[in-house]
């Protein structure tokens, strides 16, 4: 039998064990694995309200806050979450946000949750909404961190599937992001893994100053363990047959508690409890986060492609009022501007971080676009038409074969394609390589409709090219005040001026998010990022020249999307693609010419999967954007990084990094280091490469959580794999 850590290390392919539920009287679920019940048989909801909600001081704890983060050990049936959400809906400020993060080693099946929660009609709406997002096959589909959003993005649930201590240890947080904890394992005697020092240490690490804690147990060793981890604990009356329970606060440097200590409850993020310190090599301070932005901060987003608009939309959902700038006269004009693209699962070999990120991004995008489509009454956003994936060569055939064997996802998401799937995708009777996969949930995205929807109610300032970002100190002359030792990051009085190509200051903001695609590196602060570009062309053919009854996407070395009948063209058409030409330099302006060579390239990519498609396509299909040209299509660029992962996070100051971490030269482990020197209030999300439509939603969620100090939707290793400083550190290590 494998240990928890073995299983967790395998990450994406681990399937957690089933909890084996036995139903006691009154529908009370009991775990056969642990020999204990999920909640008090008298009334689980009343227990949850008394022990946990009252235990942390809800609703008073959140009524004057614009966001609150509650952590839980043991999600179980979700009852504590639902009770919290229900009360929060009734009592929280308008426009405030609830983040709920919970660990669970044995996710229950949807039918088990439905049955367990059936007694509580008062939670009916929350239960229905949770279940509508909860996967059909949680044991296969829920692995590692999974994020769900409700109430137009104001309520965020992060379910961390796996062992509690191990999952919490993967949560990125430098300043402590959790405001209150519910400790809800099975009884300490039956479930010792949830009541041990490894868990308590993580609770302390992740706690905001004065974070509250509540649990049903009053066990002496739990109290002592939590006290040792920095919590001030006391006993209080329990629920039902339990005489006592524990409540507490995180106060690591305080030996006695007074009831009126509450200085940091409402503004904790500006009141760090730990003094500034130096870090050891194992703490990887170069990846530490910058201080969170204050609520009410003015934020500018540069670039109105999928990255910029998705981030801006998410900021808006969280109560901010971002302004977006783009040099062109319409949104989604550059890399993101194809008439349609694929929401597809990118599969790499092995259990790499790339695969883990790709899988998380895919599942998150399915939920994200599904929700957008559900709330959108206008143009089509996402068509869940299914995708047939034919290996492009032997190497990919091997990868897809292994993916099938590993049961990476349940058949509702991933299965071996049969002849009908391939035929309905317009594919060949005899595919060139095996196995062919069928992804029933994948589909087509419509970037222009998505752009219009995301930018609703957001000021998008078009025809504004930002050529310079200038940091200024308030109440003093404008100057570039970056301190090369990186010590300026806590100075609260910095702002950024946005300067356009005429040299005019067009805005002054607290923070800037750079989502400028291939052109992000044109701004001085980002010029050290090793962004590379590839040219990509698609062709547009009349559906009559292909298979007009094609239902699924056909994907291989090239791809063919099912027919579209959009208003912007006279006849049904199909998008086929795409070329991928690495460009050795950084041409400006970026290439947009649709070429015959590109068309020939696409034709050769499709030859063995869609030989029925005839090139050149009929001139009647000429795209409006290329009117006058003889080839119907579109060309733009993809920005990518040498390791093919995007960049997402705070923007490092190159010279300060080289100075701060010089001791790492030639792979050495230096003694101690300062924290990471960033440009205060400057963030970047770029290099989305060939999958930006698919990955932008998860990246935007990661970025906004890093900016505001809320729990990220992915584990620490993924946050670090996306960190913009990874190339600087690599170069310092290599002595470059
Ligand atoms: C041919 C092709 C096919 C693709 N197919 C798919 C697919 O099927 N599925 C998928 O998931 N992905 C696909 N992609 C990838 C995806 O389109 C990109 O990853 C994504 O569009 C990148 O989005 P972005 O917002 O980072 O960049 P962009 O869309 O390029 O947006 C950057 C924006 O920043 C603006 N900007 C730049 N500099 C400045 C400045 N200084 N001031 C003001 N504005 C500025 C630009 O005008 C632009 O609007 C495809 C890409 C190509 C090229
Ligand atoms: C008492 S139940 C939780 C009840 C839950 N809070 C609710 O509202 O229904 C304890 C939960 O802890 C989970 N669990 C047990 N051991 C765990 C571990 N090591 N890490 C994470 N979760 C664990 C169990 O599967 C179970 O769902």
PDB file of C-alpha atoms in Angstrom, residues 535-542 545 558-559 576-581 593-607 613-623 626 629-635:
ATOM      1  CA  UNK A 535       3.805  33.017 -35.874  1.00  0.00           C
ATOM      2  CA  UNK A 536       0.483  31.222 -36.276  1.00  0.00           C
ATOM      3  CA  UNK A 537      -1.835  31.183 -39.258  1.00  0.00           C
ATOM      4  CA  UNK A 538      -5.288  29.681 -39.619  1.00  0.00           C
ATOM      5  CA  UNK A 539      -7.324  29.218 -42.778  1.00  0.00           C
ATOM      6  CA  UNK A 540     -11.034  29.726 -43.219  1.00  0.00           C
ATOM      7  CA  UNK A 541     -12.791  27.445 -45.667  1.00  0.00           C
ATOM      8  CA  UNK A 542     -16.427  27.251 -46.740  1.00  0.00           C
ATOM      9  CA  UNK A 545     -15.687  22.202 -49.078  1.00  0.00           C
ATOM     10  CA  UNK A 558      -3.462  20.223 -37.561  1.00  0.00           C
ATOM     11  CA  UNK A 559      -7.096  20.715 -36.642  1.00  0.00           C
ATOM     12  CA  UNK A 576      -8.617  24.923 -39.962  1.00  0.00           C
ATOM     13  CA  UNK A 577      -5.152  25.354 -38.572  1.00  0.00           C
ATOM     14  CA  UNK A 578      -2.605  26.089 -37.602  1.00  0.00           C
ATOM     15  CA  UNK A 579       0.981  26.883 -38.477  1.00  0.00           C
ATOM     16  CA  UNK A 580       3.651  27.195 -35.782  1.00  0.00           C
ATOM     17  CA  UNK A 581       6.744  29.065 -36.916  1.00  0.00           C
ATOM     18  CA  UNK A 593       0.174  38.699 -43.238  1.00  0.00           C
ATOM     19  CA  UNK A 594      -1.674  35.599 -44.380  1.00  0.00           C
ATOM     20  CA  UNK A 595       0.645  33.679 -46.670  1.00  0.00           C
ATOM     21  CA  UNK A 596       0.499  30.947 -49.233  1.00  0.00           C
ATOM     22  CA  UNK A 597       3.326  29.141 -47.446  1.00  0.00           C
ATOM     23  CA  UNK A 598       1.194  29.096 -44.323  1.00  0.00           C
ATOM     24  CA  UNK A 599      -1.680  27.644 -46.275  1.00  0.00           C
ATOM     25  CA  UNK A 600       0.542  24.928 -47.729  1.00  0.00           C
ATOM     26  CA  UNK A 601       1.795  24.126 -44.239  1.00  0.00           C
ATOM     27  CA  UNK A 602      -1.787  23.698 -42.940  1.00  0.00           C
ATOM     28  CA  UNK A 603      -2.664  21.534 -45.933  1.00  0.00           C
ATOM     29  CA  UNK A 604       0.235  19.227 -45.146  1.00  0.00           C
ATOM     30  CA  UNK A 605      -0.732  19.069 -41.460  1.00  0.00           C
ATOM     31  CA  UNK A 606      -4.221  17.936 -42.416  1.00  0.00           C
ATOM     32  CA  UNK A 607      -3.233  15.502 -45.139  1.00  0.00           C
ATOM     33  CA  UNK A 613     -10.251  19.081 -47.406  1.00  0.00           C
ATOM     34  CA  UNK A 614      -9.178  20.672 -50.650  1.00  0.00           C
ATOM     35  CA  UNK A 615      -6.720  23.489 -50.853  1.00  0.00           C
ATOM     36  CA  UNK A 616      -6.685  26.220 -51.922  1.00  0.00           C
ATOM     37  CA  UNK A 617     -10.102  27.089 -50.543  1.00  0.00           C
ATOM     38  CA  UNK A 618     -12.592  28.906 -52.689  1.00  0.00           C
ATOM     39  CA  UNK A 619     -11.995  32.660 -52.956  1.00  0.00           C
ATOM     40  CA  UNK A 620     -15.602  33.218 -51.940  1.00  0.00           C
ATOM     41  CA  UNK A 621     -14.534  32.372 -48.397  1.00  0.00           C
ATOM     42  CA  UNK A 622     -12.258  35.369 -48.148  1.00  0.00           C
ATOM     43  CA  UNK A 623     -12.227  36.611 -44.573  1.00  0.00           C
ATOM     44  CA  UNK A 626      -8.046  39.834 -45.156  1.00  0.00           C
ATOM     45  CA  UNK A 629      -6.077  38.869 -50.229  1.00  0.00           C
ATOM     46  CA  UNK A 630      -6.425  35.649 -52.120  1.00  0.00           C
ATOM     47  CA  UNK A 631      -6.220  33.451 -49.062  1.00  0.00           C
ATOM     48  CA  UNK A 632      -8.910  33.417 -46.431  1.00  0.00           C
ATOM     49  CA  UNK A 633      -7.408  33.301 -42.993  1.00  0.00           C
ATOM     50  CA  UNK A 634      -5.739  35.113 -40.179  1.00  0.00           C
ATOM     51  CA  UNK A 635      -2.209  35.400 -38.852  1.00  0.00           C
TER      52      UNK A 635
END
